[in-house]
């Protein structure tokens, strides 16, 4: 089965993001892969190309919120459009709230919440103009219930649910699909 979809995956160098890249590569999708580890991202790109995809990489640390607009513009320019944005990148945490440095809280919120929000706000106008699109977000059961040793992580995932459920409610009539991946 071949698809003509263009899919941007953040957090594509390992785990769920990498696995999804391979699934879509087998369908001959146009892929844009983003992660912090450039060398590992290149390996995933090469595997995707061998599977039949056209594939570009945009290594980036999503904790740097200042460059998200430019990154999003580069992602759109890679194939001219984004049909599906899989906002999968994330940072976990395993420490008590009082033992977690505030800088760690900030970094987790930047990568797990503010980066996906900023990317979505940049992509939504073009998706609406072309008649629709899909934004998929990796969340967690921690976004529904607090767990010990996960204060910042759970907070970031709670925030994702609130923001993206609202996007779904506001733009479902514009053919914007929001998918929460847990």
CSV table of N, CA and C in Angstrom, one decimal:
chain,number,residue,atom,x,y,z
A,1,UNK,N,0.8,-1.2,0.0
A,1,UNK,CA,0.0,0.0,0.0
A,1,UNK,C,0.9,1.2,0.0
A,2,UNK,N,0.6,2.2,-0.9
A,2,UNK,CA,1.4,3.4,-1.0
A,2,UNK,C,0.5,4.6,-0.5
A,3,UNK,N,1.1,5.5,0.2
A,3,UNK,CA,0.5,6.7,0.6
A,3,UNK,C,1.2,7.9,0.0
A,4,UNK,N,0.5,9.0,-0.2
A,4,UNK,CA,1.1,10.2,-0.7
A,4,UNK,C,1.2,11.2,0.4
A,5,UNK,N,1.0,10.7,1.7
A,5,UNK,CA,1.0,11.6,2.8
A,5,UNK,C,2.4,12.0,3.2
A,6,UNK,N,2.5,13.2,3.7
A,6,UNK,CA,3.8,13.7,4.3
A,6,UNK,C,3.6,13.8,5.8
A,7,UNK,N,4.5,13.1,6.5
A,7,UNK,CA,4.4,12.9,8.0
A,7,UNK,C,5.6,13.5,8.6
A,8,UNK,N,5.4,14.3,9.6
A,8,UNK,CA,6.5,14.8,10.4
A,8,UNK,C,6.5,14.2,11.8
A,9,UNK,N,7.5,13.5,12.2
A,9,UNK,CA,7.6,12.8,13.4
A,9,UNK,C,8.7,13.5,14.3
A,10,UNK,N,8.3,13.9,15.5
A,10,UNK,CA,9.3,14.4,16.4
A,10,UNK,C,9.6,13.2,17.4
A,11,UNK,N,10.8,13.2,17.9
A,11,UNK,CA,11.2,12.1,18.7
A,11,UNK,C,11.4,10.8,17.9
A,12,UNK,N,11.9,11.0,16.7
A,12,UNK,CA,11.9,9.9,15.7
A,12,UNK,C,13.2,9.0,15.8
A,13,UNK,N,14.1,9.3,16.7
A,13,UNK,CA,15.3,8.5,16.7
A,13,UNK,C,15.3,7.2,17.5
A,14,UNK,N,14.2,7.0,18.3
A,14,UNK,CA,14.1,5.8,19.1
A,14,UNK,C,12.6,5.6,19.5
A,15,UNK,N,12.3,4.4,20.1
A,15,UNK,CA,11.0,4.1,20.7
A,15,UNK,C,9.9,4.2,19.7
A,16,UNK,N,8.8,4.8,20.2
A,16,UNK,CA,7.5,4.9,19.4
A,16,UNK,C,7.8,5.6,18.1
A,17,UNK,N,8.5,6.7,18.2
A,17,UNK,CA,8.7,7.5,17.0
A,17,UNK,C,9.5,6.8,15.9
A,18,UNK,N,10.5,6.1,16.3
A,18,UNK,CA,11.3,5.3,15.3
A,18,UNK,C,10.4,4.2,14.7
A,19,UNK,N,9.7,3.5,15.6
A,19,UNK,CA,8.8,2.4,15.1
A,19,UNK,C,7.7,2.9,14.1
A,20,UNK,N,7.2,4.1,14.4
A,20,UNK,CA,6.2,4.6,13.5
A,20,UNK,C,6.8,5.1,12.2
A,21,UNK,N,8.0,5.6,12.2
A,21,UNK,CA,8.7,6.0,11.0
A,21,UNK,C,8.9,4.8,10.1
A,22,UNK,N,9.2,3.6,10.6
A,22,UNK,CA,9.3,2.4,9.8
A,22,UNK,C,8.0,2.0,9.2
A,23,UNK,N,6.9,2.1,10.0
A,23,UNK,CA,5.6,1.7,9.5
A,23,UNK,C,5.2,2.5,8.4
A,24,UNK,N,5.4,3.9,8.5
A,24,UNK,CA,5.0,4.8,7.4
A,24,UNK,C,6.0,4.7,6.2
A,25,UNK,N,7.2,4.4,6.5
A,25,UNK,CA,8.2,4.2,5.4
A,25,UNK,C,7.7,3.0,4.5
A,26,UNK,N,7.2,2.0,5.1
A,26,UNK,CA,6.8,0.8,4.3
A,26,UNK,C,5.6,1.2,3.4
A,27,UNK,N,4.9,2.2,3.8
A,27,UNK,CA,3.7,2.7,3.0
A,27,UNK,C,4.2,3.8,2.0
A,28,UNK,N,5.5,4.0,1.9
A,28,UNK,CA,6.1,5.0,1.0
A,28,UNK,C,5.7,6.4,1.2
A,29,UNK,N,5.5,6.7,2.5
A,29,UNK,CA,5.2,8.1,2.9
A,29,UNK,C,6.4,9.0,2.7
A,30,UNK,N,6.1,10.3,2.6
A,30,UNK,CA,7.2,11.3,2.7
A,30,UNK,C,7.4,11.6,4.2
A,31,UNK,N,8.6,11.4,4.7
A,31,UNK,CA,8.8,11.5,6.1
A,31,UNK,C,9.8,12.6,6.4
A,32,UNK,N,9.5,13.3,7.5
A,32,UNK,CA,10.4,14.3,8.1
A,32,UNK,C,10.6,13.9,9.5
A,33,UNK,N,11.9,13.6,9.8
A,33,UNK,CA,12.2,13.1,11.2
A,33,UNK,C,13.0,14.1,12.0
A,34,UNK,N,12.6,14.3,13.2
A,34,UNK,CA,13.2,15.3,14.1
A,34,UNK,C,13.5,14.5,15.4
A,35,UNK,N,14.7,14.8,15.9
A,35,UNK,CA,15.2,14.3,17.2
A,35,UNK,C,16.5,15.0,17.5
A,36,UNK,N,16.9,14.9,18.8
A,36,UNK,CA,18.2,15.6,19.2
A,36,UNK,C,19.4,14.9,18.7
A,37,UNK,N,19.4,13.5,18.6
A,37,UNK,CA,20.6,12.7,18.3
A,37,UNK,C,20.7,12.6,16.8
A,38,UNK,N,21.5,13.5,16.2
A,38,UNK,CA,21.6,13.6,14.7
A,38,UNK,C,22.2,12.3,14.1
A,39,UNK,N,23.2,11.7,14.7
A,39,UNK,CA,23.7,10.4,14.1
A,39,UNK,C,22.7,9.3,14.1
A,40,UNK,N,22.0,9.2,15.2
A,40,UNK,CA,21.0,8.1,15.3
A,40,UNK,C,19.8,8.4,14.3
A,41,UNK,N,19.5,9.7,14.2
A,41,UNK,CA,18.4,10.1,13.3
A,41,UNK,C,18.8,9.7,11.9
A,42,UNK,N,20.1,9.9,11.5
A,42,UNK,CA,20.6,9.6,10.2
A,42,UNK,C,20.4,8.1,9.9
A,43,UNK,N,20.7,7.3,10.9
A,43,UNK,CA,20.5,5.8,10.8
A,43,UNK,C,19.0,5.4,10.5
A,44,UNK,N,18.1,6.1,11.2
A,44,UNK,CA,16.7,5.9,11.0
A,44,UNK,C,16.3,6.3,9.6
A,45,UNK,N,16.8,7.5,9.2
A,45,UNK,CA,16.5,8.0,7.8
A,45,UNK,C,17.0,6.9,6.8
A,46,UNK,N,18.2,6.4,6.9
A,46,UNK,CA,18.7,5.4,5.9
A,46,UNK,C,17.8,4.2,5.9
A,47,UNK,N,17.4,3.7,7.1
A,47,UNK,CA,16.5,2.6,7.1
A,47,UNK,C,15.1,2.9,6.4
A,48,UNK,N,14.6,4.1,6.7
A,48,UNK,CA,13.3,4.5,6.0
A,48,UNK,C,13.5,4.5,4.5
A,49,UNK,N,14.6,5.0,4.1
A,49,UNK,CA,14.8,5.1,2.6
A,49,UNK,C,14.8,3.7,2.0
A,50,UNK,N,15.5,2.8,2.7
A,50,UNK,CA,15.6,1.4,2.2
A,50,UNK,C,14.2,0.8,2.2
A,51,UNK,N,13.3,1.2,3.1
A,51,UNK,CA,12.0,0.7,3.1
A,51,UNK,C,11.0,1.3,2.0
A,52,UNK,N,11.5,2.4,1.3
A,52,UNK,CA,10.8,3.0,0.3
A,52,UNK,C,10.3,4.4,0.4
A,53,UNK,N,10.6,5.0,1.6
A,53,UNK,CA,10.1,6.4,1.8
A,53,UNK,C,11.1,7.4,1.2
A,54,UNK,N,10.6,8.5,1.0
A,54,UNK,CA,11.4,9.7,0.8
A,54,UNK,C,11.5,10.3,2.2
A,55,UNK,N,12.7,10.7,2.6
A,55,UNK,CA,12.9,11.0,4.0
A,55,UNK,C,13.9,12.1,4.2
A,56,UNK,N,13.5,13.1,4.9
A,56,UNK,CA,14.4,14.2,5.3
A,56,UNK,C,14.6,14.2,6.8
A,57,UNK,N,15.7,14.7,7.3
A,57,UNK,CA,15.9,14.8,8.8
A,57,UNK,C,16.1,16.3,9.1
A,58,UNK,N,15.6,16.6,10.3
A,58,UNK,CA,15.8,17.9,10.9
A,58,UNK,C,16.2,17.8,12.3
A,59,UNK,N,17.5,17.5,12.6
A,59,UNK,CA,17.9,17.3,14.0
A,59,UNK,C,17.6,18.6,14.7
A,60,UNK,N,17.1,18.5,16.0
A,60,UNK,CA,16.7,19.7,16.7
A,60,UNK,C,16.4,19.3,18.2
A,61,UNK,N,16.8,20.2,19.1
A,61,UNK,CA,16.4,20.1,20.5
A,61,UNK,C,15.2,20.9,20.7
A,62,UNK,N,14.0,20.2,20.9
A,62,UNK,CA,12.8,20.9,21.1
A,62,UNK,C,12.7,21.7,22.4
A,63,UNK,N,13.7,21.6,23.2
A,63,UNK,CA,13.8,22.4,24.4
A,63,UNK,C,14.2,23.9,24.1
A,64,UNK,N,14.7,24.1,22.9
A,64,UNK,CA,15.0,25.4,22.4
A,64,UNK,C,13.8,26.0,21.6
A,65,UNK,N,12.9,26.6,22.4
A,65,UNK,CA,11.6,27.0,21.9
A,65,UNK,C,11.8,28.2,20.9
A,66,UNK,N,12.9,28.9,21.0
A,66,UNK,CA,13.1,30.1,20.1
A,66,UNK,C,13.2,29.7,18.7
A,67,UNK,N,13.7,28.5,18.3
A,67,UNK,CA,13.9,28.1,17.0
A,67,UNK,C,12.7,27.3,16.4
A,68,UNK,N,11.6,27.1,17.1
A,68,UNK,CA,10.5,26.2,16.7
A,68,UNK,C,9.9,26.7,15.4
A,69,UNK,N,9.7,28.1,15.3
A,69,UNK,CA,9.1,28.6,14.1
A,69,UNK,C,9.9,28.3,12.8
A,70,UNK,N,11.2,28.5,12.9
A,70,UNK,CA,12.1,28.2,11.8
A,70,UNK,C,12.1,26.7,11.5
A,71,UNK,N,12.1,25.9,12.5
A,71,UNK,CA,12.1,24.4,12.4
A,71,UNK,C,10.8,24.0,11.6
A,72,UNK,N,9.7,24.5,12.1
A,72,UNK,CA,8.4,24.2,11.4
A,72,UNK,C,8.4,24.6,10.0
A,73,UNK,N,8.9,25.8,9.7
A,73,UNK,CA,9.0,26.3,8.3
A,73,UNK,C,9.9,25.3,7.5
A,74,UNK,N,11.0,24.8,8.0
A,74,UNK,CA,11.8,23.9,7.3
A,74,UNK,C,11.1,22.6,7.1
A,75,UNK,N,10.3,22.1,8.1
A,75,UNK,CA,9.6,20.9,7.9
A,75,UNK,C,8.6,21.0,6.8
A,76,UNK,N,7.8,22.1,6.8
A,76,UNK,CA,6.9,22.3,5.7
A,76,UNK,C,7.6,22.4,4.3
A,77,UNK,N,8.7,23.1,4.3
A,77,UNK,CA,9.4,23.3,3.0
A,77,UNK,C,10.0,22.0,2.5
A,78,UNK,N,10.2,21.0,3.3
A,78,UNK,CA,10.8,19.7,2.9
A,78,UNK,C,10.1,19.1,1.8
A,79,UNK,N,8.7,19.0,1.9
A,79,UNK,CA,7.9,18.4,0.9
A,79,UNK,C,6.7,19.3,0.5
A,80,UNK,N,6.7,20.5,1.0
A,80,UNK,CA,5.6,21.5,0.6
A,80,UNK,C,4.4,21.5,1.5
A,81,UNK,N,4.3,20.5,2.3
A,81,UNK,CA,3.1,20.4,3.2
A,81,UNK,C,3.3,19.4,4.3
A,82,UNK,N,2.5,19.4,5.3
A,82,UNK,CA,2.5,18.4,6.4
A,82,UNK,C,1.1,17.9,6.5
A,83,UNK,N,0.8,16.6,6.2
A,83,UNK,CA,-0.5,16.1,6.4
A,83,UNK,C,-0.7,15.6,7.8
A,84,UNK,N,0.3,15.0,8.3
A,84,UNK,CA,0.2,14.4,9.7
A,84,UNK,C,1.4,14.9,10.5
A,85,UNK,N,1.2,15.5,11.6
A,85,UNK,CA,2.3,15.8,12.6
A,85,UNK,C,2.1,14.9,13.7
A,86,UNK,N,3.2,14.0,13.9
A,86,UNK,CA,3.2,13.1,15.1
A,86,UNK,C,4.1,13.7,16.1
A,87,UNK,N,3.6,14.5,17.1
A,87,UNK,CA,4.4,15.2,18.0
A,87,UNK,C,4.6,14.3,19.2
A,88,UNK,N,5.7,13.5,19.1
A,88,UNK,CA,6.0,12.4,19.9
A,88,UNK,C,7.2,12.6,20.9
A,89,UNK,N,8.0,13.6,20.6
A,89,UNK,CA,9.2,13.8,21.4
A,89,UNK,C,8.8,14.1,22.9
A,90,UNK,N,9.6,13.6,23.8
A,90,UNK,CA,9.3,13.8,25.2
A,90,UNK,C,10.4,13.5,26.1
A,91,UNK,N,10.4,14.0,27.3
A,91,UNK,CA,11.3,13.7,28.4
A,91,UNK,C,10.6,13.2,29.6
A,92,UNK,N,11.1,12.2,30.2
A,92,UNK,CA,10.5,11.6,31.4
A,92,UNK,C,11.2,12.1,32.6
A,93,UNK,N,10.7,11.6,33.8
A,93,UNK,CA,11.3,12.1,35.0
A,93,UNK,C,11.1,11.0,36.1
A,94,UNK,N,12.0,10.9,36.9
A,94,UNK,CA,11.9,9.9,38.1
A,94,UNK,C,12.6,10.6,39.3
A,95,UNK,N,11.9,11.5,39.9
A,95,UNK,CA,12.3,12.1,41.1
A,95,UNK,C,11.2,12.7,41.8
A,96,UNK,N,11.3,12.8,43.2
A,96,UNK,CA,10.2,13.5,43.9
A,96,UNK,C,10.2,15.0,43.5
A,97,UNK,N,9.0,15.6,43.7
A,97,UNK,CA,8.8,17.0,43.3
A,97,UNK,C,9.9,17.9,43.9
A,98,UNK,N,10.1,17.8,45.2
A,98,UNK,CA,11.0,18.6,45.9
A,98,UNK,C,12.5,18.3,45.6
A,99,UNK,N,12.8,17.2,45.1
A,99,UNK,CA,14.1,16.8,44.7
A,99,UNK,C,14.4,17.1,43.2
A,100,UNK,N,13.4,17.6,42.5
A,100,UNK,CA,13.5,17.9,41.1
A,100,UNK,C,13.9,19.4,40.9
A,101,UNK,N,15.0,19.7,40.3
A,101,UNK,CA,15.4,21.1,40.1
A,101,UNK,C,14.3,21.8,39.2
A,102,UNK,N,14.1,23.1,39.5
A,102,UNK,CA,13.1,23.8,38.7
A,102,UNK,C,13.5,23.8,37.2
A,103,UNK,N,14.8,23.9,37.0
A,103,UNK,CA,15.3,23.9,35.6
A,103,UNK,C,14.8,22.6,34.8
A,104,UNK,N,14.7,21.5,35.6
A,104,UNK,CA,14.2,20.2,35.0
A,104,UNK,C,12.8,20.3,34.7
A,105,UNK,N,12.0,20.9,35.6
A,105,UNK,CA,10.6,21.2,35.4
A,105,UNK,C,10.4,22.0,34.1
A,106,UNK,N,11.2,23.1,34.0
A,106,UNK,CA,11.1,23.9,32.8
A,106,UNK,C,11.4,23.2,31.5
A,107,UNK,N,12.5,22.4,31.5
A,107,UNK,CA,12.9,21.6,30.3
A,107,UNK,C,11.8,20.6,29.9
A,108,UNK,N,11.3,19.9,30.9
A,108,UNK,CA,10.2,18.9,30.6
A,108,UNK,C,9.0,19.7,30.0
A,109,UNK,N,8.6,20.8,30.6
A,109,UNK,CA,7.4,21.5,30.0
A,109,UNK,C,7.7,22.0,28.7
A,110,UNK,N,8.9,22.5,28.4
A,110,UNK,CA,9.3,23.0,27.1
A,110,UNK,C,9.2,21.9,26.0
A,111,UNK,N,9.8,20.8,26.3
A,111,UNK,CA,9.8,19.7,25.3
A,111,UNK,C,8.5,19.0,25.2
A,112,UNK,N,7.9,18.7,26.3
A,112,UNK,CA,6.7,17.9,26.3
A,112,UNK,C,5.4,18.7,26.0
A,113,UNK,N,5.4,19.9,26.3
A,113,UNK,CA,4.2,20.7,26.2
A,113,UNK,C,4.3,21.9,25.2
A,114,UNK,N,5.2,22.8,25.6
A,114,UNK,CA,5.3,24.1,24.8
A,114,UNK,C,5.8,23.8,23.3
A,115,UNK,N,6.7,22.9,23.1
A,115,UNK,CA,7.1,22.7,21.7
A,115,UNK,C,6.0,22.1,20.9
A,116,UNK,N,5.2,21.1,21.4
A,116,UNK,CA,4.1,20.6,20.5
A,116,UNK,C,3.0,21.7,20.3
A,117,UNK,N,2.8,22.5,21.3
A,117,UNK,CA,1.8,23.6,21.2
A,117,UNK,C,2.3,24.6,20.1
A,118,UNK,N,3.5,25.0,20.2
A,118,UNK,CA,4.1,25.9,19.2
A,118,UNK,C,4.0,25.4,17.8
A,119,UNK,N,4.4,24.1,17.6
A,119,UNK,CA,4.4,23.5,16.3
A,119,UNK,C,3.0,23.4,15.8
A,120,UNK,N,2.0,23.0,16.6
A,120,UNK,CA,0.6,22.9,16.2
A,120,UNK,C,0.1,24.2,15.8
A,121,UNK,N,0.4,25.3,16.5
A,121,UNK,CA,-0.1,26.6,16.1
A,121,UNK,C,0.5,27.1,14.8
A,122,UNK,N,1.7,26.6,14.5
A,122,UNK,CA,2.3,27.0,13.2
A,122,UNK,C,1.7,26.1,12.1
A,123,UNK,N,1.3,24.9,12.3
A,123,UNK,CA,0.8,24.0,11.3
A,123,UNK,C,-0.7,24.2,11.0
A,124,UNK,N,-1.4,24.5,12.0
A,124,UNK,CA,-2.9,24.6,11.9
A,124,UNK,C,-3.4,25.5,10.7
A,125,UNK,N,-2.8,26.7,10.6
A,125,UNK,CA,-3.3,27.5,9.5
A,125,UNK,C,-3.2,26.9,8.1
A,126,UNK,N,-2.0,26.2,7.8
A,126,UNK,CA,-1.8,25.6,6.5
A,126,UNK,C,-2.7,24.4,6.4
A,127,UNK,N,-2.9,23.6,7.5
A,127,UNK,CA,-3.8,22.4,7.4
A,127,UNK,C,-5.2,22.9,7.1
A,128,UNK,N,-5.6,23.9,7.8
A,128,UNK,CA,-7.0,24.4,7.5
A,128,UNK,C,-7.2,24.9,6.1
A,129,UNK,N,-6.2,25.6,5.6
A,129,UNK,CA,-6.2,26.1,4.2
A,129,UNK,C,-6.3,25.0,3.2
A,130,UNK,N,-5.6,23.9,3.4
A,130,UNK,CA,-5.6,22.8,2.5
A,130,UNK,C,-6.8,21.8,2.7
A,131,UNK,N,-7.6,22.1,3.7
A,131,UNK,CA,-8.8,21.3,3.8
A,131,UNK,C,-8.7,20.2,4.9
A,132,UNK,N,-7.7,20.2,5.7
A,132,UNK,CA,-7.6,19.3,6.9
A,132,UNK,C,-6.2,18.8,7.1
A,133,UNK,N,-6.1,18.0,8.2
A,133,UNK,CA,-4.8,17.4,8.6
A,133,UNK,C,-5.0,16.7,9.9
A,134,UNK,N,-3.9,16.0,10.3
A,134,UNK,CA,-4.0,15.3,11.6
A,134,UNK,C,-2.8,15.7,12.4
A,135,UNK,N,-3.1,15.9,13.7
A,135,UNK,CA,-2.1,16.1,14.7
A,135,UNK,C,-2.2,15.0,15.7
A,136,UNK,N,-1.2,14.2,15.8
A,136,UNK,CA,-1.1,13.1,16.8
A,136,UNK,C,-0.1,13.5,17.9
A,137,UNK,N,-0.5,13.3,19.1
A,137,UNK,CA,0.4,13.6,20.3
A,137,UNK,C,0.5,12.4,21.2
A,138,UNK,N,1.8,12.2,21.5
A,138,UNK,CA,2.0,11.1,22.5
A,138,UNK,C,1.8,11.6,23.9
A,139,UNK,N,0.9,11.0,24.5
A,139,UNK,CA,0.6,11.4,25.9
A,139,UNK,C,0.9,10.2,26.8
A,140,UNK,N,0.2,10.1,27.9
A,140,UNK,CA,0.5,9.0,28.9
A,140,UNK,C,-0.7,8.9,29.8
A,141,UNK,N,-0.8,7.8,30.4
A,141,UNK,CA,-1.7,7.7,31.5
A,141,UNK,C,-1.4,8.7,32.6
A,142,UNK,N,-0.2,9.1,32.7
A,142,UNK,CA,0.3,10.1,33.7
A,142,UNK,C,-0.4,11.5,33.4
A,143,UNK,N,-1.0,11.6,32.2
A,143,UNK,CA,-1.7,12.8,31.9
A,143,UNK,C,-3.2,12.8,32.4
A,144,UNK,N,-3.5,11.7,33.0
A,144,UNK,CA,-4.9,11.6,33.6
A,144,UNK,C,-4.9,11.4,35.1
A,145,UNK,N,-3.8,10.9,35.6
A,145,UNK,CA,-3.6,10.6,37.0
A,145,UNK,C,-2.2,11.0,37.4
A,146,UNK,N,-2.0,11.6,38.6
A,146,UNK,CA,-0.7,11.9,39.1
A,146,UNK,C,0.0,10.6,39.6
A,147,UNK,N,1.2,10.5,39.4
A,147,UNK,CA,2.0,9.3,39.9
A,147,UNK,C,3.2,9.8,40.7
A,148,UNK,N,3.6,9.1,41.7
A,148,UNK,CA,4.8,9.4,42.5
A,148,UNK,C,6.0,9.5,41.5
A,149,UNK,N,6.9,10.4,41.8
A,149,UNK,CA,8.2,10.6,41.0
A,149,UNK,C,8.0,11.1,39.6
A,150,UNK,N,6.8,11.7,39.3
A,150,UNK,CA,6.5,12.1,38.0
A,150,UNK,C,5.8,13.5,38.0
A,151,UNK,N,6.1,14.4,38.9
A,151,UNK,CA,5.4,15.6,39.0
A,151,UNK,C,5.4,16.5,37.7
A,152,UNK,N,6.6,16.8,37.2
A,152,UNK,CA,6.7,17.6,36.0
A,152,UNK,C,6.2,16.8,34.8
A,153,UNK,N,6.6,15.6,34.7
A,153,UNK,CA,6.1,14.7,33.5
A,153,UNK,C,4.6,14.7,33.5
A,154,UNK,N,4.0,14.3,34.6
A,154,UNK,CA,2.5,14.3,34.6
A,154,UNK,C,1.9,15.6,34.3
A,155,UNK,N,2.5,16.7,34.9
A,155,UNK,CA,1.9,18.0,34.6
A,155,UNK,C,2.0,18.3,33.1
A,156,UNK,N,3.1,18.0,32.4
A,156,UNK,CA,3.2,18.2,31.0
A,156,UNK,C,2.2,17.4,30.2
A,157,UNK,N,1.9,16.2,30.6
A,157,UNK,CA,0.9,15.4,29.9
A,157,UNK,C,-0.5,15.8,30.2
A,158,UNK,N,-0.8,16.2,31.4
A,158,UNK,CA,-2.1,16.8,31.7
A,158,UNK,C,-2.3,18.0,30.8
A,159,UNK,N,-1.3,18.9,30.7
A,159,UNK,CA,-1.5,20.1,29.9
A,159,UNK,C,-1.7,19.7,28.4
A,160,UNK,N,-1.1,18.7,27.9
A,160,UNK,CA,-1.3,18.2,26.5
A,160,UNK,C,-2.7,17.9,26.3
A,161,UNK,N,-3.3,17.1,27.2
A,161,UNK,CA,-4.7,16.7,27.1
A,161,UNK,C,-5.6,18.0,27.0
A,162,UNK,N,-5.4,18.9,27.9
A,162,UNK,CA,-6.2,20.1,27.9
A,162,UNK,C,-6.1,20.9,26.6
A,163,UNK,N,-4.9,21.1,26.1
A,163,UNK,CA,-4.7,21.9,24.9
A,163,UNK,C,-5.3,21.2,23.7
A,164,UNK,N,-4.9,20.0,23.5
A,164,UNK,CA,-5.2,19.3,22.2
A,164,UNK,C,-6.7,18.9,22.2
A,165,UNK,N,-7.3,18.6,23.3
A,165,UNK,CA,-8.7,18.3,23.3
A,165,UNK,C,-9.5,19.6,22.9
A,166,UNK,N,-9.0,20.7,23.4
A,166,UNK,CA,-9.6,22.0,23.0
A,166,UNK,C,-9.4,22.3,21.5
A,167,UNK,N,-8.2,22.0,20.9
A,167,UNK,CA,-8.0,22.1,19.5
A,167,UNK,C,-9.0,21.3,18.7
A,168,UNK,N,-9.1,20.0,19.2
A,168,UNK,CA,-10.1,19.1,18.5
A,168,UNK,C,-11.5,19.7,18.5
A,169,UNK,N,-11.9,20.2,19.7
A,169,UNK,CA,-13.3,20.8,19.8
A,169,UNK,C,-13.4,22.1,18.9
A,170,UNK,N,-12.4,22.9,18.8
A,170,UNK,CA,-12.5,24.1,18.0
A,170,UNK,C,-12.4,23.9,16.5
A,171,UNK,N,-11.7,22.9,16.1
A,171,UNK,CA,-11.4,22.7,14.6
A,171,UNK,C,-11.8,21.4,14.0
A,172,UNK,N,-12.7,20.6,14.7
A,172,UNK,CA,-13.1,19.4,14.1
A,172,UNK,C,-13.9,19.7,12.8
A,173,UNK,N,-14.7,20.8,12.8
A,173,UNK,CA,-15.5,21.1,11.7
A,173,UNK,C,-14.6,21.6,10.5
A,174,UNK,N,-13.3,21.8,10.7
A,174,UNK,CA,-12.4,22.2,9.7
A,174,UNK,C,-11.6,21.1,9.2
A,175,UNK,N,-12.0,19.9,9.6
A,175,UNK,CA,-11.3,18.6,9.1
A,175,UNK,C,-9.9,18.4,9.8
A,176,UNK,N,-9.8,19.0,11.0
A,176,UNK,CA,-8.5,18.8,11.7
A,176,UNK,C,-8.8,17.7,12.7
A,177,UNK,N,-8.0,16.6,12.6
A,177,UNK,CA,-8.1,15.4,13.5
A,177,UNK,C,-7.0,15.6,14.5
A,178,UNK,N,-7.4,15.3,15.8
A,178,UNK,CA,-6.4,15.3,16.8
A,178,UNK,C,-6.5,13.9,17.4
A,179,UNK,N,-5.3,13.3,17.5
A,179,UNK,CA,-5.3,11.9,18.1
A,179,UNK,C,-4.3,11.9,19.2
A,180,UNK,N,-4.8,11.5,20.4
A,180,UNK,CA,-4.0,11.4,21.6
A,180,UNK,C,-3.5,9.9,21.6
A,181,UNK,N,-2.2,9.7,21.6
A,181,UNK,CA,-1.6,8.4,21.6
A,181,UNK,C,-1.1,8.1,23.0
A,182,UNK,N,-1.6,7.1,23.7
A,182,UNK,CA,-1.3,6.9,25.1
A,182,UNK,C,-0.4,5.6,25.2
